[in-house]
Short mmCIF file of C-alpha atoms in Angstrom, two decimals:
data_model
loop_
_atom_site.label_atom_id
_atom_site.label_comp_id
_atom_site.label_asym_id
_atom_site.label_seq_id
_atom_site.Cartn_x
_atom_site.Cartn_y
_atom_site.Cartn_z
CA MET A 17 409.38 -69.02 149.44
CA SER A 18 410.61 -68.28 153.14
CA LYS A 19 408.20 -68.22 156.31
CA SER A 20 407.42 -64.77 157.52
CA GLY A 21 409.87 -64.55 160.23
CA SER A 22 412.27 -64.73 158.07
CA LEU A 23 411.52 -62.77 154.93
CA GLY A 24 414.47 -61.58 152.58
CA ASP A 25 414.76 -57.67 152.68
CA SER A 26 412.53 -56.04 151.35
CA HIS A 27 411.15 -52.24 151.42
CA GLU A 28 407.74 -54.33 152.59
CA LYS A 29 409.58 -55.87 155.44
CA ALA A 30 411.13 -52.18 156.76
CA ILE A 31 407.52 -50.57 156.45
CA ALA A 32 405.87 -53.30 158.47
CA LEU A 33 408.36 -53.00 161.06
CA VAL A 34 407.47 -49.47 161.09
CA GLY A 35 403.92 -50.12 161.03
CA ALA A 36 404.98 -52.73 164.57
CA GLY A 37 406.63 -49.47 166.28
CA LYS A 38 404.19 -47.28 165.56
CA ILE A 39 401.57 -49.36 166.96
CA PHE A 40 404.04 -49.83 170.33
CA GLN A 41 404.20 -46.13 170.24
CA GLU A 42 400.88 -46.01 170.33
CA ILE A 43 399.87 -47.71 172.92
CA PHE A 44 402.70 -46.70 175.38
CA VAL A 45 401.07 -43.14 174.72
CA GLN A 46 397.64 -43.87 174.97
CA GLN A 47 397.82 -46.12 178.07
CA GLY A 48 401.35 -45.36 179.61
CA ALA A 49 402.30 -49.23 179.32
CA GLY A 50 405.35 -49.21 180.43
CA ASP A 51 409.00 -49.13 179.24
CA PRO A 52 409.18 -52.31 177.64
CA LEU A 53 406.85 -51.09 174.57
CA ARG A 54 409.20 -47.91 174.34
CA MET A 55 411.79 -49.95 174.16
CA LYS A 56 410.05 -52.40 171.45
CA ALA A 57 408.90 -49.78 169.23
CA PHE A 58 412.76 -48.36 169.20
CA THR A 59 413.83 -51.67 167.82
CA ALA A 60 410.97 -51.91 165.26
CA TYR A 61 412.34 -48.21 163.66
CA ARG A 62 415.98 -49.43 164.08
CA GLN A 63 415.31 -53.10 162.40
CA ALA A 64 413.64 -51.06 159.69
CA ASP A 65 416.89 -48.45 159.43
CA GLY A 66 418.87 -51.18 158.70
CA ILE A 67 416.92 -52.51 156.83
CA ALA A 68 416.08 -49.85 154.31
CA GLN A 69 420.06 -48.76 154.52
CA LYS A 70 420.66 -52.47 153.20
CA ILE A 71 418.37 -51.62 150.00
CA GLY A 72 419.28 -48.17 149.50
CA ASP A 73 415.32 -47.17 150.21
CA LEU A 74 415.33 -43.73 151.25
CA ARG A 75 411.80 -43.36 152.03
CA ALA A 76 411.50 -46.49 154.43
CA ARG A 77 414.42 -44.90 156.01
CA SER A 78 413.31 -41.71 156.21
CA TYR A 79 409.82 -43.35 158.28
CA ALA A 80 412.14 -44.81 160.41
CA LEU A 81 414.20 -41.90 161.81
CA GLY A 82 411.35 -39.62 161.85
CA TYR A 83 409.37 -41.32 164.11
CA GLU A 84 412.74 -42.66 166.39
CA ALA A 85 412.84 -39.60 166.73
CA GLN A 86 409.58 -38.89 168.25
CA LEU A 87 410.58 -41.40 170.92
CA TYR A 88 413.60 -39.30 172.03
CA GLU A 89 411.04 -36.78 171.72
CA MET A 90 408.88 -38.35 174.47
CA GLU A 91 411.87 -38.54 176.63
CA GLN A 92 412.14 -35.16 175.65
CA ASN A 93 415.83 -35.21 174.72
CA PHE A 94 414.91 -32.86 172.05
CA THR A 95 418.41 -32.27 170.73
CA ALA A 96 418.63 -36.21 169.84
CA ALA A 97 415.68 -36.20 168.30
CA LEU A 98 416.09 -32.93 165.85
CA ALA A 99 418.70 -34.88 164.61
CA LEU A 100 417.15 -37.48 163.52
CA THR A 101 414.58 -35.57 162.20
CA ARG A 102 417.23 -33.88 160.06
CA GLU A 103 418.10 -36.45 158.75
CA ALA A 104 414.27 -37.95 157.71
CA VAL A 105 413.93 -34.34 156.44
CA LEU A 106 417.11 -34.95 154.16
CA LEU A 107 416.21 -38.31 152.93
CA ALA A 108 412.63 -37.21 152.29
CA GLN A 109 413.31 -34.29 149.85
CA ASP A 110 415.74 -36.66 147.97
CA VAL A 111 413.05 -38.86 147.30
CA LYS A 112 410.72 -35.61 146.06
CA SER A 113 407.83 -36.89 148.68
CA PRO A 114 406.30 -33.68 150.04
CA ASP A 115 403.85 -35.94 152.02
CA ILE A 116 406.38 -37.34 154.25
CA LEU A 117 408.66 -33.50 153.77
CA PHE A 118 405.41 -32.18 155.47
CA VAL A 119 405.14 -34.41 158.61
CA TRP A 120 409.05 -33.86 159.10
CA GLU A 121 409.42 -30.00 158.69
CA ALA A 122 406.05 -29.65 161.22
CA GLN A 123 408.13 -32.10 163.74
CA SER A 124 411.77 -29.73 163.20
CA GLY A 125 409.54 -26.17 164.11
CA ARG A 126 407.92 -28.53 167.32
CA LEU A 127 410.98 -29.75 168.10
CA LEU A 128 413.30 -26.40 167.38
CA THR A 129 410.27 -24.50 170.06
CA GLU A 130 411.62 -26.71 172.86
CA LEU A 131 415.11 -26.29 172.40
CA HIS A 132 414.35 -22.34 172.43
CA GLN A 133 415.32 -21.38 168.59
CA PRO A 134 412.73 -19.93 167.51
CA ASP A 135 413.53 -17.88 163.92
CA ALA A 136 415.19 -21.80 162.84
CA ALA A 137 410.92 -22.89 163.76
CA ILE A 138 409.94 -20.27 162.07
CA GLY A 139 411.20 -21.46 158.92
CA ALA A 140 411.01 -25.34 159.92
CA TYR A 141 406.63 -24.00 160.00
CA GLN A 142 407.11 -21.96 156.37
CA SER A 143 408.54 -25.20 155.21
CA ALA A 144 406.05 -27.05 156.34
CA ILE A 145 403.09 -25.28 155.06
CA ALA A 146 404.87 -25.01 151.26
CA CYS A 147 404.18 -29.13 151.45
CA LEU A 148 400.93 -29.28 152.65
CA GLN A 149 399.17 -27.31 149.47
CA PRO A 150 400.20 -30.48 146.59
CA ILE A 151 399.26 -33.23 149.34
CA ARG A 152 396.59 -31.41 151.46
CA HIS A 153 394.05 -33.76 150.20
CA ASP A 154 396.07 -37.10 150.89
CA LEU A 155 396.81 -36.89 154.51
CA SER A 156 394.48 -39.47 155.17
CA LEU A 157 396.59 -41.17 153.57
CA HIS A 158 399.30 -40.99 155.64
CA TYR A 159 397.63 -40.77 158.91
CA GLY A 160 395.32 -43.80 158.14
CA ASN A 161 392.17 -41.69 158.86
CA VAL A 162 389.18 -43.05 157.70
CA ASP A 163 387.33 -39.35 157.26
CA TYR A 164 390.03 -37.49 157.33
CA HIS A 165 387.75 -34.64 156.74
CA SER A 166 387.25 -34.09 160.04
CA SER A 167 390.54 -34.18 160.91
CA PHE A 168 392.23 -31.75 158.61
CA ARG A 169 392.08 -29.27 161.03
CA GLU A 170 393.69 -31.66 163.68
CA VAL A 171 396.38 -32.91 161.45
CA ALA A 172 397.53 -29.36 159.75
CA GLY A 173 395.97 -26.49 162.00
CA PRO A 174 398.38 -27.00 165.21
CA ILE A 175 401.53 -25.85 162.79
CA PHE A 176 399.80 -22.72 161.53
CA PHE A 177 398.42 -21.96 165.25
CA SER A 178 402.69 -22.80 166.19
CA LEU A 179 403.87 -20.82 163.26
CA ALA A 180 401.10 -17.83 164.14
CA ASP A 181 402.30 -17.75 167.96
CA LEU A 182 406.08 -17.66 167.28
CA LEU A 183 405.04 -14.82 164.76
CA LEU A 184 403.41 -13.30 167.49
CA GLN A 185 405.81 -13.93 169.94
CA ARG A 186 408.85 -11.98 167.66
CA ALA A 187 406.90 -9.28 167.35
CA ASP A 188 406.95 -9.05 171.08
CA LYS A 189 411.30 -8.10 170.78
CA LEU A 190 410.57 -6.06 167.73
CA GLU A 191 411.03 -2.08 168.96
CA ASP A 192 410.62 -0.61 165.30
CA GLU A 193 407.32 0.16 164.67
CA LYS A 194 406.48 -0.60 160.97
CA ALA A 195 408.38 -4.49 161.56
CA VAL A 196 406.48 -5.11 164.39
CA GLN A 197 403.07 -4.28 161.47
CA ALA A 198 404.41 -6.40 159.62
CA THR A 199 405.12 -9.47 161.45
CA LEU A 200 401.15 -8.89 163.36
CA ALA A 201 400.01 -9.33 159.47
CA GLU A 202 402.43 -11.62 158.58
CA ALA A 203 401.00 -14.12 162.73
CA ARG A 204 397.55 -13.24 160.38
CA ASP A 205 398.01 -14.69 157.48
CA SER A 206 399.00 -17.56 158.76
CA ILE A 207 396.05 -18.23 160.36
CA GLU A 208 394.44 -16.54 156.75
CA ASP A 209 395.97 -19.65 155.09
CA LEU A 210 394.85 -22.46 157.14
CA LYS A 211 391.21 -20.95 156.64
CA SER A 212 391.27 -20.70 152.93
CA ALA A 213 392.43 -24.22 153.14
CA GLU A 214 389.54 -25.46 155.37
CA LEU A 215 387.46 -24.05 153.09
CA GLU A 216 389.27 -25.07 150.31
CA ASP A 217 389.14 -28.46 151.77
CA TYR A 218 384.75 -27.97 152.98
CA PHE A 219 384.02 -27.88 149.35
CA GLN A 220 386.26 -29.21 147.75
CA ASP A 221 387.38 -26.73 145.31
CA ASP A 222 389.47 -23.54 144.95
CA CYS A 223 386.44 -21.61 145.27
CA ALA A 224 388.86 -19.69 147.59
CA ASN A 225 390.96 -19.44 145.22
CA LEU A 226 388.58 -18.04 143.26
CA LEU A 227 387.97 -15.08 145.09
CA ARG A 228 391.26 -13.95 146.01
CA ALA A 229 391.68 -12.82 142.55
CA LYS A 230 389.81 -9.59 143.12
CA ILE A 231 391.47 -8.94 147.08
CA THR A 232 390.65 -5.23 148.14
CA LYS A 233 392.24 -5.03 151.22
CA VAL A 234 388.99 -4.96 153.50
CA ASP A 235 391.45 -3.24 156.98
CA THR A 236 390.90 -0.08 155.07
CA ILE A 237 387.83 0.22 153.39
CA SER A 238 385.28 1.88 155.51
CA PRO A 239 385.76 4.51 158.82
CA THR A 240 384.09 2.87 160.58
CA SER A 241 384.59 -0.64 160.91
CA ALA A 242 386.93 -2.29 162.87
CA ILE A 243 387.73 -5.96 162.26
CA ILE A 244 388.83 -8.28 164.88
CA TYR A 245 390.88 -11.44 164.47
CA ILE A 246 390.38 -13.85 166.48
CA ILE A 247 393.38 -15.69 167.17
CA PRO A 248 392.54 -19.10 170.16
CA LEU A 249 396.21 -20.06 171.34
CA ALA A 250 396.62 -23.38 174.27
CA THR A 251 397.59 -20.65 177.00
CA HIS A 252 396.19 -17.62 175.53
CA THR A 253 394.17 -15.99 172.88
CA GLU A 254 395.23 -12.67 170.52
CA ILE A 255 392.85 -10.31 169.74
CA LEU A 256 394.19 -8.58 166.56
CA VAL A 257 391.90 -5.63 165.70
CA SER A 258 393.04 -3.39 161.68
CA MET A 259 391.79 0.05 162.78
CA PRO A 260 390.18 1.83 159.56
CA SER A 261 393.44 3.81 159.84
CA GLY A 262 395.17 0.27 158.42
CA LYS A 263 397.31 -0.27 162.04
CA ILE A 264 396.87 -3.09 163.83
CA GLU A 265 396.22 -3.32 167.24
CA ARG A 266 397.27 -5.71 169.30
CA VAL A 267 395.25 -7.62 172.41
CA LYS A 268 396.00 -10.18 174.44
CA SER A 269 393.29 -12.37 176.41
CA ALA A 270 394.13 -15.04 179.12
CA ALA A 271 391.05 -17.13 177.69
CA THR A 272 393.24 -20.28 176.74
CA ALA A 273 391.60 -21.95 172.95
CA ASP A 274 389.72 -24.42 175.55
CA GLN A 275 388.37 -22.52 178.04
CA ILE A 276 387.16 -20.41 174.64
CA GLU A 277 385.71 -22.93 172.82
CA GLU A 278 383.94 -25.25 175.79
CA THR A 279 382.83 -21.39 176.74
CA ALA A 280 380.99 -20.76 173.35
CA THR A 281 379.36 -24.35 172.82
CA LYS A 282 377.66 -23.98 176.11
CA PHE A 283 376.86 -20.59 175.45
CA ARG A 284 375.18 -21.78 171.77
CA LEU A 285 373.10 -24.65 173.46
CA ASN A 286 372.19 -22.33 175.92
CA LEU A 287 371.47 -19.10 173.80
CA GLU A 288 368.48 -21.24 171.59
CA ASP A 289 366.66 -22.57 174.78
CA ARG A 290 364.29 -19.46 175.20
CA SER A 291 363.00 -21.26 179.21
CA THR A 292 366.43 -19.70 180.82
CA ASP A 293 368.50 -16.79 180.51
CA GLU A 294 371.42 -19.30 181.71
CA TYR A 295 372.95 -17.77 178.34
CA LEU A 296 373.74 -14.38 180.67
CA ASP A 297 376.65 -16.24 181.93
CA GLN A 298 378.35 -16.91 178.88
CA ALA A 299 377.82 -13.66 177.02
CA THR A 300 379.39 -11.60 179.90
CA GLN A 301 382.56 -14.52 180.14
CA LEU A 302 383.43 -13.79 176.40
CA TYR A 303 382.60 -10.06 176.27
CA ASP A 304 384.54 -9.92 178.97
CA TRP A 305 387.40 -12.28 177.59
CA LEU A 306 387.42 -10.58 173.48
CA ILE A 307 385.26 -7.12 174.08
CA ARG A 308 385.86 -5.47 177.28
CA PRO A 309 389.92 -5.19 176.62
CA LEU A 310 389.21 -3.63 173.47
CA ARG A 311 386.87 -0.79 174.72
CA GLY A 312 388.81 2.03 174.81
CA LEU A 313 390.54 1.08 171.73
CA LEU A 314 387.54 1.34 169.87
CA GLU A 315 385.12 4.05 171.54
CA GLY A 316 388.44 6.22 170.73
CA ALA A 317 388.13 5.70 166.80
CA LYS A 318 384.52 5.70 167.12
CA ILE A 319 383.42 2.28 165.26
CA ASP A 320 380.31 1.94 164.70
CA THR A 321 380.32 -2.05 162.94
CA LEU A 322 382.51 -4.40 164.49
CA VAL A 323 383.71 -7.50 161.81
CA PHE A 324 384.75 -10.31 163.52
CA VAL A 325 386.90 -13.48 161.83
CA PRO A 326 386.01 -16.04 163.77
CA ASP A 327 387.62 -19.05 165.08
CA GLY A 328 386.84 -22.71 166.35
CA GLY A 329 383.41 -22.63 168.73
CA LEU A 330 383.39 -19.36 167.89
CA LEU A 331 382.09 -19.81 164.45
CA THR A 332 378.73 -21.13 165.43
CA VAL A 333 377.50 -18.03 167.84
CA PRO A 334 376.44 -14.79 167.49
CA MET A 335 378.65 -12.05 168.18
CA SER A 336 376.02 -9.90 168.27
CA THR A 337 374.81 -11.84 171.93
CA LEU A 338 377.75 -10.97 173.77
CA ASN A 339 376.44 -8.72 177.12
CA ASP A 340 378.89 -6.44 178.98
CA GLY A 341 375.92 -7.10 181.82
CA GLN A 342 373.78 -3.98 181.05
CA HIS A 343 373.29 -4.39 176.58
CA PHE A 344 374.44 -6.90 174.25
CA LEU A 345 377.35 -5.79 171.49
CA ILE A 346 374.01 -5.21 168.92
CA GLU A 347 372.33 -2.47 170.99
CA GLN A 348 376.35 -0.86 170.98
CA TYR A 349 377.28 -1.85 167.42
CA ALA A 350 376.89 -3.10 163.99
CA VAL A 351 377.85 -6.18 164.02
CA ALA A 352 379.05 -8.95 160.73
CA THR A 353 381.30 -11.82 160.34
CA ILE A 354 383.93 -13.07 157.41
CA PRO A 355 385.46 -16.35 157.22
CA GLY A 356 388.91 -14.19 156.17
CA MET A 357 389.98 -10.94 155.32
CA THR A 358 391.06 -12.14 152.34
CA LEU A 359 388.03 -14.11 151.18
CA LEU A 360 385.35 -10.87 150.30
CA GLU A 361 384.65 -8.12 147.49
CA PRO A 362 384.19 -5.36 149.58
CA LYS A 363 382.15 -3.15 148.08
CA PRO A 364 379.08 -0.91 149.10
CA ILE A 365 375.89 -2.46 147.31
CA SER A 366 375.17 -1.43 144.12
CA ALA A 367 373.40 2.09 143.64
CA ARG A 368 371.57 0.89 140.96
CA PRO A 369 367.82 -0.19 141.56
CA ALA A 370 368.02 -3.77 142.93
CA ALA A 371 366.47 -7.05 141.27
CA MET A 372 365.19 -9.36 144.02
CA ILE A 373 363.77 -13.18 142.85
CA ILE A 374 361.88 -14.66 146.03
CA ASN A 375 361.43 -18.53 146.68
CA GLY A 376 359.93 -20.16 149.35
CA LEU A 377 358.59 -22.72 150.92
CA SER A 378 355.49 -22.99 153.47
CA ASP A 379 353.91 -26.49 153.01
CA SER A 380 355.39 -29.76 154.76
CA VAL A 381 357.83 -32.09 152.37
CA GLN A 382 359.97 -34.58 152.51
CA GLY A 383 359.31 -35.10 156.18
CA PHE A 384 360.48 -31.40 156.46
CA ALA A 385 357.89 -28.67 159.70
CA PRO A 386 356.24 -26.61 157.38
CA LEU A 387 356.95 -22.45 157.84
CA PRO A 388 353.50 -21.21 157.69
CA HIS A 389 354.63 -17.57 157.87
CA VAL A 390 356.79 -18.14 154.69
CA PRO A 391 353.62 -16.13 152.64
CA ASP A 392 353.21 -13.28 154.73
CA GLU A 393 357.81 -12.78 154.36
CA VAL A 394 357.22 -13.28 150.90
CA ARG A 395 354.40 -10.44 150.41
CA GLU A 396 355.91 -8.22 152.54
CA LEU A 397 359.51 -8.51 150.02
CA LYS A 398 357.59 -8.50 146.62
CA THR A 399 356.09 -4.91 148.47
CA ILE A 400 359.08 -3.61 148.95
CA TYR A 401 361.12 -5.00 145.68
CA GLY A 402 358.86 -6.65 143.46
CA GLY A 403 360.29 -9.33 141.42
CA PRO A 404 358.98 -12.61 140.40
CA ALA A 405 358.31 -14.89 143.60
CA TYR A 406 358.77 -18.82 143.18
CA VAL A 407 356.50 -20.24 146.57
CA ASN A 408 355.77 -24.17 146.94
CA ARG A 409 355.01 -25.99 143.88
CA ASP A 410 356.32 -23.36 141.91
CA PHE A 411 359.87 -23.17 143.82
CA ILE A 412 361.37 -26.65 141.76
CA LYS A 413 365.50 -26.53 141.28
CA ALA A 414 363.82 -26.20 137.26
CA ALA A 415 362.58 -22.79 137.70
CA MET A 416 365.59 -21.33 139.05
CA VAL A 417 367.78 -22.36 136.84
CA LYS A 418 365.31 -21.24 134.24
CA GLU A 419 365.70 -17.55 136.10
CA PHE A 420 368.94 -17.15 136.28
CA ALA A 421 369.72 -18.25 132.99
CA THR A 422 367.96 -15.68 131.68
CA ASP A 423 367.77 -12.84 133.99
CA ALA A 424 370.58 -11.20 136.56
CA TYR A 425 369.07 -10.47 140.46
CA SER A 426 371.51 -8.10 142.44
CA ILE A 427 369.33 -10.08 145.70
CA VAL A 428 368.57 -13.87 145.98
CA HIS A 429 366.07 -14.48 149.00
CA VAL A 430 365.44 -18.11 149.87
CA ALA A 431 362.42 -18.89 152.72
CA SER A 432 363.19 -22.65 153.39
CA HIS A 433 364.55 -25.03 155.42
CA GLY A 434 368.52 -25.21 154.91
CA HIS A 435 370.91 -27.00 156.49
CA PHE A 436 374.61 -27.30 157.06
CA ASP A 437 376.81 -29.94 158.16
CA SER A 438 380.43 -31.61 158.50
CA ASP A 439 379.91 -32.67 155.04
CA SER A 440 379.40 -30.07 151.97
CA LYS A 441 377.76 -32.72 149.84
CA LYS A 442 374.78 -32.47 152.55
CA THR A 443 374.62 -29.50 153.07
CA PHE A 444 371.37 -28.20 151.39
CA VAL A 445 368.45 -25.93 150.38
CA LEU A 446 364.89 -28.15 150.66
CA THR A 447 362.98 -27.03 147.20
CA TYR A 448 360.05 -28.17 146.61
CA ASP A 449 360.71 -30.49 144.23
CA GLY A 450 363.97 -31.85 145.97
CA LYS A 451 367.20 -30.59 147.99
CA LEU A 452 369.38 -28.04 146.38
CA THR A 453 372.99 -28.56 147.55
CA LEU A 454 375.90 -25.73 147.68
CA ASP A 455 377.11 -26.95 144.08
CA GLU A 456 374.12 -26.09 142.08
CA LEU A 457 373.80 -23.43 143.93
CA GLU A 458 377.01 -21.80 143.00
CA GLN A 459 376.17 -23.38 139.17
CA MET A 460 373.28 -21.11 138.65
CA ILE A 461 374.68 -18.10 141.24
CA ARG A 462 378.39 -17.55 139.76
CA PRO A 463 377.43 -16.77 136.09
CA SER A 464 376.19 -13.98 137.02
CA GLN A 465 379.86 -12.39 138.00
CA ILE A 466 381.21 -13.25 134.44
CA ARG A 467 378.57 -10.72 133.68
CA ASP A 468 379.56 -8.51 135.84
CA ASN A 469 376.55 -8.44 137.70
CA PRO A 470 377.39 -10.52 140.72
CA VAL A 471 374.56 -11.47 143.73
CA GLU A 472 375.00 -8.60 145.95
CA LEU A 473 373.04 -10.29 148.49
CA LEU A 474 371.80 -13.81 148.92
CA THR A 475 369.93 -14.52 152.21
CA LEU A 476 368.41 -17.86 153.87
CA SER A 477 366.12 -17.17 156.22
CA ALA A 478 365.25 -20.75 158.03
CA CYS A 479 369.13 -22.67 158.29
CA GLN A 480 370.59 -23.98 160.39
CA THR A 481 374.27 -25.27 161.28
CA ALA A 482 374.15 -27.34 165.05
CA ALA A 483 376.38 -26.50 167.89
CA GLY A 484 379.15 -27.04 168.21
CA ASP A 485 379.80 -28.88 164.84
CA ASP A 486 382.81 -26.52 163.45
CA ARG A 487 383.44 -28.08 159.97
CA ALA A 488 379.84 -27.20 160.01
CA ALA A 489 380.02 -24.24 160.76
CA LEU A 490 382.76 -23.63 157.80
CA GLY A 491 379.50 -24.06 155.38
CA LEU A 492 377.78 -21.09 156.56
CA ALA A 493 380.92 -19.23 157.29
CA GLY A 494 381.91 -19.82 153.80
CA ILE A 495 378.42 -19.40 151.63
CA ALA A 496 378.90 -16.67 150.54
CA VAL A 497 382.39 -17.34 149.03
CA LYS A 498 381.09 -20.56 147.91
CA SER A 499 378.12 -19.37 146.08
CA GLY A 500 380.12 -16.45 144.60
CA ALA A 501 377.72 -13.53 146.20
CA ARG A 502 379.22 -10.91 147.96
CA CYS A 503 377.31 -11.11 150.88
CA ALA A 504 375.04 -13.56 152.95
CA LEU A 505 372.11 -12.96 155.17
CA ALA A 506 371.80 -16.77 157.12
CA THR A 507 371.12 -17.71 160.97
CA LEU A 508 372.16 -20.19 163.12
CA TRP A 509 369.11 -22.06 164.20
CA PHE A 510 365.69 -22.83 162.78
CA VAL A 511 364.33 -19.05 164.18
CA ASN A 512 360.70 -18.36 164.27
CA ASP A 513 358.49 -18.94 161.97
CA GLU A 514 356.58 -15.67 162.90
CA THR A 515 359.30 -13.17 164.19
CA SER A 516 361.07 -14.38 160.83
CA PRO A 517 359.03 -12.27 158.35
CA MET A 518 359.73 -8.66 160.99
CA VAL A 519 363.46 -9.13 161.44
CA VAL A 520 363.54 -10.17 157.39
CA GLY A 521 360.99 -7.41 156.79
CA ASP A 522 362.43 -4.47 158.78
CA PHE A 523 366.16 -5.63 157.50
CA TYR A 524 365.48 -4.75 153.30
CA LYS A 525 363.13 -1.95 153.72
CA ALA A 526 366.14 0.08 155.98
CA LEU A 527 367.74 -1.49 152.38
CA HIS A 528 365.87 -0.40 150.22
CA ASP A 529 364.51 3.07 152.07
CA THR A 530 367.61 4.30 153.82
CA PRO A 531 370.47 5.58 151.38
CA GLY A 532 374.66 4.35 152.11
CA ILE A 533 372.73 2.35 155.20
CA SER A 534 375.27 -0.63 155.44
CA LYS A 535 373.83 -4.27 155.22
CA ALA A 536 375.32 -5.21 158.71
CA LYS A 537 373.34 -1.44 159.73
CA ALA A 538 370.32 -2.45 158.50
CA LEU A 539 370.65 -6.19 160.54
CA GLN A 540 371.40 -4.56 164.14
CA ASP A 541 368.05 -1.66 163.54
CA ALA A 542 365.95 -4.83 162.72
CA GLN A 543 367.30 -6.92 165.43
CA ILE A 544 367.00 -4.18 168.09
CA LYS A 545 363.46 -3.49 166.78
CA LEU A 546 362.90 -7.00 167.65
CA LEU A 547 364.92 -7.15 170.93
CA SER A 548 362.91 -3.91 172.42
CA ASP A 549 360.02 -6.03 172.08
CA PRO A 550 359.24 -7.57 175.28
CA ARG A 551 357.70 -10.65 174.27
CA TYR A 552 361.01 -11.38 171.84
CA GLY A 553 363.79 -10.17 173.96
CA HIS A 554 365.29 -13.79 174.69
CA PRO A 555 368.24 -14.08 171.77
CA CYS A 556 366.92 -17.15 170.40
CA TYR A 557 364.02 -15.38 168.47
CA TRP A 558 366.37 -11.74 167.10
CA ALA A 559 369.84 -13.25 167.63
CA PRO A 560 370.41 -16.52 164.61
CA TYR A 561 370.61 -13.97 161.78
CA LEU A 562 374.64 -13.06 160.75
CA ILE A 563 375.92 -11.08 157.74
CA ILE A 564 378.59 -13.08 156.66
CA GLY A 565 380.39 -11.62 153.87
CA ASN A 566 380.50 -7.97 152.54
CA TRP A 567 379.36 -5.91 155.17
CA LEU A 568 378.93 -3.00 153.31
#
């Protein structure tokens, strides 16, 4: 057997050289260690390409040429980089390797953008996205990530956002209004595809595709609702507002994605601290960036409900708390959140009498603190709706499974500790005898859709999501999609146990007693009532409640 230094030409040797080149390249990028490292990377890629040509290894050649192209890109020699990348694309197509093709098509899009060829760049990004679906769960293998779930957006997100940005730039140059509207919708749809992929990736199933079979066009279903689609980009933020007329209005904000992320994270942390009003700085800043530019548009259309499709750090922020300097947004509009425009089944709550099942846990179990006011919440709800109630020792998984197997419920209320984690398998609702996972919750609730009697509302009144944990927020944002409920009422952080029965009780009273009221308006009324009480005016008490999904 030959020594390692004189190995015969082989696939393994070619790939080893590619790997060596990547190491040199990464050190060069991270440390700026000087031109010799770049030249070593260049030499390794060239040697790998030479061996791959000799043995007819198209896959190894594609890797070598694609990574060599990145060296030229670093030198801003975009023409040479594109030529090599196109060769890498053809080779990846020949060996039918979508995992490689995804990378080089995205690289082509980036280079074509630099070369001021936006139409070609759009095509390249669209090709990259088309390659993504079948290999999404294998991205970790290509990128070498130990926990690739945490970096799915880091790997794939820039492609979707770059495509949206280019489409929005295209819309700037169009004169025909019909073409402008179609292009704006196409840009929005590119981000919508990312949101669907992220949810499926988080939950590790195709729950989003299951729901898409029941899609209704949500931007024309309510005469007083505006859907605000926020697209943070590197240089600014695009806000696409779907009006009741069906028209998409476009507003640009000077805030960058980094600015919004930093401000939203700081805002969320300050909101939870009842000892300070420092949150007002961020509340007014976000309002000025995201809402003030829309005021004329919203007032002219007599809008009373704002439905947000947030992104990034905004996923963990209650938009109701944005402030114009005098009033919170919730004092002007009912507010709801949806995970995406194609990820809900928007219908008003059924006119038939609502059947509620109530579950609660006030005892301290499994190391969690007691929730002494849960019995008050349960009594309040039984007075309004009746129905079975399972509290403490009776709130066990087996009892819930049995109830859902024999009866249909339109409202499922759970007053217990809940936790949304960056790993969906660690997301749970606490029962007396264990932890109810999202998969288990889905197994109980989703069959109601088959009986054509879906759960209209799932309430989780004591759950929490860590500030700044965008991935954990996917679980909160997608809870209605995953469970099969049309809407969820949930909390972003652990609520004051004393005020929870007040907000929840007033919300349900409004739903029960006011014909035709939307869930978003019912929550608005309950939140305004609490914030008007001098004891509970701080947002930490009233703000964590979110309507997620069907707000009607």
